[in-house]
PDB file of C-alpha atoms in Angstrom:
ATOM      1  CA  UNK A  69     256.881  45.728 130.632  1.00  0.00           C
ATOM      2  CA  UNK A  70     260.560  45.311 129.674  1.00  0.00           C
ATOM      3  CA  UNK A  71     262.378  47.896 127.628  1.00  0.00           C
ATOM      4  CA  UNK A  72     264.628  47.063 125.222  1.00  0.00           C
ATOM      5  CA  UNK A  73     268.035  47.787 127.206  1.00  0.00           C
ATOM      6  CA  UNK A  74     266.135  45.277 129.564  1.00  0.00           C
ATOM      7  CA  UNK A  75     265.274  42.372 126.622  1.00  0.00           C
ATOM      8  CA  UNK A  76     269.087  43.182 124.886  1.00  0.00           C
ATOM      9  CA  UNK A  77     271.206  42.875 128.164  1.00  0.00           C
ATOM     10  CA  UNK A  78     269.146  39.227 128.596  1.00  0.00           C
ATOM     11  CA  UNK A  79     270.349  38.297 125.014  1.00  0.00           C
ATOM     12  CA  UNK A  80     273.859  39.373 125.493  1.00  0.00           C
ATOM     13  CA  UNK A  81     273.651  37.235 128.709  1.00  0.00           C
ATOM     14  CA  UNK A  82     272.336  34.024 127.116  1.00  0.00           C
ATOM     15  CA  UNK A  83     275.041  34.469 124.360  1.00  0.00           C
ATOM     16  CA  UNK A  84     277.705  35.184 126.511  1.00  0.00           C
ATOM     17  CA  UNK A  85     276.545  32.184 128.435  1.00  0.00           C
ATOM     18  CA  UNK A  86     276.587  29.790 125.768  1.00  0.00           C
ATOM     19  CA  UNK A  87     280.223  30.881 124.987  1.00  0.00           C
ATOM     20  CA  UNK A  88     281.486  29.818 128.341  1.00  0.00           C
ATOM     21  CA  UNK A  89     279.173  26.635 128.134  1.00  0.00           C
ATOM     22  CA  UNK A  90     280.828  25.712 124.762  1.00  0.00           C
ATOM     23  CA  UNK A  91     284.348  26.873 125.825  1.00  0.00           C
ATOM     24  CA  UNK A  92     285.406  23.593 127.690  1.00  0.00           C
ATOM     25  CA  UNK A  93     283.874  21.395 124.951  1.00  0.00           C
ATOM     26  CA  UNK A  94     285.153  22.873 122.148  1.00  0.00           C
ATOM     27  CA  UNK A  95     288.764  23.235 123.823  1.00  0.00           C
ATOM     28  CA  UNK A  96     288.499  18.945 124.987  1.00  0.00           C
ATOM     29  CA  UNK A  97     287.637  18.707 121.363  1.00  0.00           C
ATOM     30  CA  UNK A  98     290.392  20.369 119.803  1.00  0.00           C
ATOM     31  CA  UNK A  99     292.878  18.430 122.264  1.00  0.00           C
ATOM     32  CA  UNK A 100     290.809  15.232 121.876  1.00  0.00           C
ATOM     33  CA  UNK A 101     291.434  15.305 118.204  1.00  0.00           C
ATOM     34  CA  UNK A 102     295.285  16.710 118.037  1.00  0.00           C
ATOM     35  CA  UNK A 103     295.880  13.201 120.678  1.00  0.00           C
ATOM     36  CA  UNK A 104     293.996  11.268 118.179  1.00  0.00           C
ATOM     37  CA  UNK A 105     296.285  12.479 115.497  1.00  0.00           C
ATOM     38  CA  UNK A 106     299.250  11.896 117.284  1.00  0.00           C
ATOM     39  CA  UNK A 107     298.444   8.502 118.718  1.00  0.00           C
ATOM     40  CA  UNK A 108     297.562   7.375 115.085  1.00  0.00           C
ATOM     41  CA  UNK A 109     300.086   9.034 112.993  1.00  0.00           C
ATOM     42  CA  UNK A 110     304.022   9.070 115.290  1.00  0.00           C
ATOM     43  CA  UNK A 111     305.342   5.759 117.020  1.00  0.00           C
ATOM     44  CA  UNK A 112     306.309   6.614 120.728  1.00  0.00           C
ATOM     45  CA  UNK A 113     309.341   8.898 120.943  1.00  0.00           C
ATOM     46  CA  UNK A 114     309.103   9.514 117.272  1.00  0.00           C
ATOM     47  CA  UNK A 115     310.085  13.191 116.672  1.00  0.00           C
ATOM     48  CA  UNK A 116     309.685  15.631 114.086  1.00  0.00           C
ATOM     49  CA  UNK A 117     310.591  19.564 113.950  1.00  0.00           C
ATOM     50  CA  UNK A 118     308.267  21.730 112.583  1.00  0.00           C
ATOM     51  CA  UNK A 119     308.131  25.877 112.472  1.00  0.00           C
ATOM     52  CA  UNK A 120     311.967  26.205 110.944  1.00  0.00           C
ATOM     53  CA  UNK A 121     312.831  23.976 113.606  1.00  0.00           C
ATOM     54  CA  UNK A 122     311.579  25.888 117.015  1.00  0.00           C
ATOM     55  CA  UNK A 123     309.052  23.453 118.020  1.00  0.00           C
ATOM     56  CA  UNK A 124     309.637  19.773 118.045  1.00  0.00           C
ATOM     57  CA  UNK A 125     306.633  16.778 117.561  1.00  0.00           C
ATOM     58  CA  UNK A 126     307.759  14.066 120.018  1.00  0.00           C
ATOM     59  CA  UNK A 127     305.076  11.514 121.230  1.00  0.00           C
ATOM     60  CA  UNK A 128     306.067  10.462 124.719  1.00  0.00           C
ATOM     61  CA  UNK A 129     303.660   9.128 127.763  1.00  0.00           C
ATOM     62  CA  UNK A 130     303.037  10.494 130.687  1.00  0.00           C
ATOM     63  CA  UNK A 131     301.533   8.376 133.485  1.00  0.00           C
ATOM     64  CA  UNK A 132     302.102  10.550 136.700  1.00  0.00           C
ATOM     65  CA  UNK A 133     301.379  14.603 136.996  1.00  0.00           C
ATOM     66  CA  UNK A 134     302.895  17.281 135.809  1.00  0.00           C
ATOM     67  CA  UNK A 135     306.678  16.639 134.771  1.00  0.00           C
ATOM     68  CA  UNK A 136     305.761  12.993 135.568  1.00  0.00           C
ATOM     69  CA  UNK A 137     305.236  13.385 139.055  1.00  0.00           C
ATOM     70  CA  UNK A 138     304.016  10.604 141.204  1.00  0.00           C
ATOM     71  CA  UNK A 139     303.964   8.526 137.840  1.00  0.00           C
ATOM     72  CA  UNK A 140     304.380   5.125 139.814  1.00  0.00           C
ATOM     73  CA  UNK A 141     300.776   5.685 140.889  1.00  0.00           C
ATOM     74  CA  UNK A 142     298.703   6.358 138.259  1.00  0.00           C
ATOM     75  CA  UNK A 143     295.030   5.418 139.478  1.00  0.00           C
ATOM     76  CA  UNK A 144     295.835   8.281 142.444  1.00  0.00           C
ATOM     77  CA  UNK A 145     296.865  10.846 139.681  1.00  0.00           C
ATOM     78  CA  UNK A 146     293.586   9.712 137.915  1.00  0.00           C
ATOM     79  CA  UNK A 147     291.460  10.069 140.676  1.00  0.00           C
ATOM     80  CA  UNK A 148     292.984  13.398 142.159  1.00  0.00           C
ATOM     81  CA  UNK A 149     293.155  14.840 138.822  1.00  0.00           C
ATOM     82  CA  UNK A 150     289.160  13.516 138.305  1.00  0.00           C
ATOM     83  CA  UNK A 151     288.397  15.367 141.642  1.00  0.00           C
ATOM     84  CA  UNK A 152     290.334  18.553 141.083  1.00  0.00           C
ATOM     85  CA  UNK A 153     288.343  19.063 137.406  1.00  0.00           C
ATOM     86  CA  UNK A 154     284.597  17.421 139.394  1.00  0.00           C
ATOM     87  CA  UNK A 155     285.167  20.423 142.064  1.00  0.00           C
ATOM     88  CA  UNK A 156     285.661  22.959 138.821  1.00  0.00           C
ATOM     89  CA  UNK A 157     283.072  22.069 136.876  1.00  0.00           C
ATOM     90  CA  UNK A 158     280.216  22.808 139.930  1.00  0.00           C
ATOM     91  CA  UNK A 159     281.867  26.177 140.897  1.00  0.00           C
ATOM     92  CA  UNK A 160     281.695  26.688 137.197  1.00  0.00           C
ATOM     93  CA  UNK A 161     278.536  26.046 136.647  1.00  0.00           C
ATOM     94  CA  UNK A 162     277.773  28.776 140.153  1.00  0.00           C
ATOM     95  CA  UNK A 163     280.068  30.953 138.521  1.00  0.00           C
ATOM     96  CA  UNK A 164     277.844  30.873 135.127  1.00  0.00           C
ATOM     97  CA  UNK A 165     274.674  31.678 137.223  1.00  0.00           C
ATOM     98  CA  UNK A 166     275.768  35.133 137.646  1.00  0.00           C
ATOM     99  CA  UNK A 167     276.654  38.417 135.581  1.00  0.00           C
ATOM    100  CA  UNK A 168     279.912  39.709 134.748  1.00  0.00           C
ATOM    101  CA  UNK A 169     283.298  37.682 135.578  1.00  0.00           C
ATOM    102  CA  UNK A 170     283.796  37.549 131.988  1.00  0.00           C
ATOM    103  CA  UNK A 171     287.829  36.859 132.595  1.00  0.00           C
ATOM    104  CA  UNK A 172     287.254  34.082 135.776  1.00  0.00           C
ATOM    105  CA  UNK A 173     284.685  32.908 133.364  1.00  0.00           C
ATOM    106  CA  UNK A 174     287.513  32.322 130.052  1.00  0.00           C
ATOM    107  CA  UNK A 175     289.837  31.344 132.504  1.00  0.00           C
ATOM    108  CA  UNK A 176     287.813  28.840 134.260  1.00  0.00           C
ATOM    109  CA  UNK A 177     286.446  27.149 131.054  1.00  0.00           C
ATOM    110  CA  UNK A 178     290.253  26.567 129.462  1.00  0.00           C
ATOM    111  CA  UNK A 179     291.289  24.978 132.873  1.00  0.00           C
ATOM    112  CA  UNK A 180     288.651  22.725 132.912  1.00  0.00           C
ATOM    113  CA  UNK A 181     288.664  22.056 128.934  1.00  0.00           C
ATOM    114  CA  UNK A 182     292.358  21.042 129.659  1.00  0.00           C
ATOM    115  CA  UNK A 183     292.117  19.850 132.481  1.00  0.00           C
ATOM    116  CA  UNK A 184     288.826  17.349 130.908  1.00  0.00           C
ATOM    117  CA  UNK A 185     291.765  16.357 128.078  1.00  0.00           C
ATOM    118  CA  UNK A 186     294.083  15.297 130.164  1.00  0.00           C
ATOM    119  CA  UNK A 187     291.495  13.289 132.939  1.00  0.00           C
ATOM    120  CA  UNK A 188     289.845  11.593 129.625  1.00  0.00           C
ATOM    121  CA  UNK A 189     293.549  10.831 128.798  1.00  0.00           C
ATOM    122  CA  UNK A 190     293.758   8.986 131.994  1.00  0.00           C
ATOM    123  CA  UNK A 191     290.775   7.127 132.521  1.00  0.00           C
ATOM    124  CA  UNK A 192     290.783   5.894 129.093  1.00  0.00           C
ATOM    125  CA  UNK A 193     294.643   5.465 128.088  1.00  0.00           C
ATOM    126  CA  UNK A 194     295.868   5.207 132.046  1.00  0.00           C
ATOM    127  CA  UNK A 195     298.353   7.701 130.619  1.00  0.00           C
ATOM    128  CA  UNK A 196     298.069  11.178 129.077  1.00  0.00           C
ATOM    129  CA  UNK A 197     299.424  11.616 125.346  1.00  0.00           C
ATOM    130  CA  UNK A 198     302.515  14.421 125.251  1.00  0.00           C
ATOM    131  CA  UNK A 199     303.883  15.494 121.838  1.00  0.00           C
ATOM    132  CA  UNK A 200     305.143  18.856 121.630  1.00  0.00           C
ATOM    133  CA  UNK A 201     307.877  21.017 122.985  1.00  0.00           C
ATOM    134  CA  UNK A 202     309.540  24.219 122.358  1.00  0.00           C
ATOM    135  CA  UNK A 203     313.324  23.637 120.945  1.00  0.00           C
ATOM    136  CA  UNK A 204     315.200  25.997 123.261  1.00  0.00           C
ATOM    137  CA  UNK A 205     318.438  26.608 125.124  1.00  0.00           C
ATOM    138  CA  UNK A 206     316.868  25.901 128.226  1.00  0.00           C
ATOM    139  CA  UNK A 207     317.860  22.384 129.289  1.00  0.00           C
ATOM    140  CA  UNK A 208     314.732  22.299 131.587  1.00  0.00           C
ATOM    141  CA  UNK A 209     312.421  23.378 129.107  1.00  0.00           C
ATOM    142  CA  UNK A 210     314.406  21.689 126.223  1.00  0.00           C
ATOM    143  CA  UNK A 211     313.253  18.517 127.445  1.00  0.00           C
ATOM    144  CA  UNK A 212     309.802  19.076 128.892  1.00  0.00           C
ATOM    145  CA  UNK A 213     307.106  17.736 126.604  1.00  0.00           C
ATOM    146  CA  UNK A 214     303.297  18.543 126.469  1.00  0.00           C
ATOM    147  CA  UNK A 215     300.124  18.974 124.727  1.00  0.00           C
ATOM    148  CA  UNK A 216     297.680  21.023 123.824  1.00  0.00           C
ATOM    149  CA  UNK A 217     295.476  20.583 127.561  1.00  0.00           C
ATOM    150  CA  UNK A 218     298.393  21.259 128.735  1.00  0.00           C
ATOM    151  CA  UNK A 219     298.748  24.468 127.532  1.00  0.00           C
ATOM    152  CA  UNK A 220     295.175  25.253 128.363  1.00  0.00           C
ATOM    153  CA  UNK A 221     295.253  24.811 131.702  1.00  0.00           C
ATOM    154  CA  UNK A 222     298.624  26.950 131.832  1.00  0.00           C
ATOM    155  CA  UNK A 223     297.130  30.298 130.239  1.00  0.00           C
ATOM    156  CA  UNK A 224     293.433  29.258 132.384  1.00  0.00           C
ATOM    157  CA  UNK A 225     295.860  29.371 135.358  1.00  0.00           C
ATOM    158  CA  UNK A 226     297.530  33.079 133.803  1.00  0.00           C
ATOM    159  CA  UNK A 227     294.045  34.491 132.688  1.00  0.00           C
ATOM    160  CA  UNK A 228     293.573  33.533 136.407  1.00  0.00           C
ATOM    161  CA  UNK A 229     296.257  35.318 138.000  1.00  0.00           C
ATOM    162  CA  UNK A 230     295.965  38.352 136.104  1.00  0.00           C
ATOM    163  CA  UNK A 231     292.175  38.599 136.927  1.00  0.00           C
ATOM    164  CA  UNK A 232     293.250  38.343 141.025  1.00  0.00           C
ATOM    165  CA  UNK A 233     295.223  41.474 140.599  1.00  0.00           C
ATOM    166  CA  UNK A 234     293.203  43.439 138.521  1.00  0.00           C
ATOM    167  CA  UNK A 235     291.154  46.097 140.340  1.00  0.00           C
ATOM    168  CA  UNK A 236     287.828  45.481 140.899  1.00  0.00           C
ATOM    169  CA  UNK A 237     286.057  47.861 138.304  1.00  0.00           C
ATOM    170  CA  UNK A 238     287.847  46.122 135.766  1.00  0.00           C
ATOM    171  CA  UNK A 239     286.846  42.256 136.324  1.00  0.00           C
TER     172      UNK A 239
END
């Protein structure tokens, strides 16, 4: 017969579960719909600043990778990119399977909610759909623009990197 430790730590399990299952949808949602906005509402290279002028709206196209790498060839991008998120998702769905990994687990699910934003991005527009960046002194940063799967993937990959050099005992 179960006790009720036994029947409570299933629960929490399920729950938890169903947050990580959720976490990639609701994240390609929130991106899906911010693209939408943008693709409806600014003209390409339209810009706008917003938040007393540190952050800057500017709709721009990116075909390649990251900082429009390898943008002459697109459908390799596409696929890699289509691969790269494929190979996530099943070691995801492993990774679900079992107990604990709560941080792997958040930072798995915004990687591949991002990284599901930008692949829709590319199999349906051939290019992904940039429209922020941070107004800085940086020249390099001054002039990088992204969105919001963008931005996903980065603190997936940070979550990530923090989790690798935590101790064990507190994973």
């Amino acid at each position: 017969m179960y006790s009720a430790n036994v029947v409570e730590h299933q629960l929490e399990t399920k729950e938890n579960t169903m947050v990580y299952i959720f976490l990639p949808m609701i994240l390609f949602a929130i991106d899906f719909i911010a693209k939408e906005y943008i693709e409806v509402t600014y003209k390409e290279h339209e810009t706008k600043n917003i938040c007393k002028d540190k952050i800057q709206i500017k709709k721009v196209y990116n075909k390649g990778a990251m900082l429009n790498v390898l943008d002459h060839r697109p459908e390799f991008v596409a696929g890699l990119s289509t691969g790269m998120v494929a190979v996530l998702i099943i070691g995801y769905i492993q990774l679900l399977a079992k107990q604990g990994y709560h941080l792997l687990k958040i930072a798995l699910g915004l990687v591949i909610g991002g990284g599901l934003g930008n692949v829709f991005d590319r199999l349906k527009r051939k290019k992904v759909v940039d429209f922020f960046s941070f107004r800085v002194k940086n020249e390099k940063i001054k002039h990088t623009v992204f969105n919001l799967a963008d931005i996903f993937v980065f603190l997936g990959g940070v979550i990530f990197i923090i989790y690798s050099i935590l101790p064990s005992k507190k994973k």
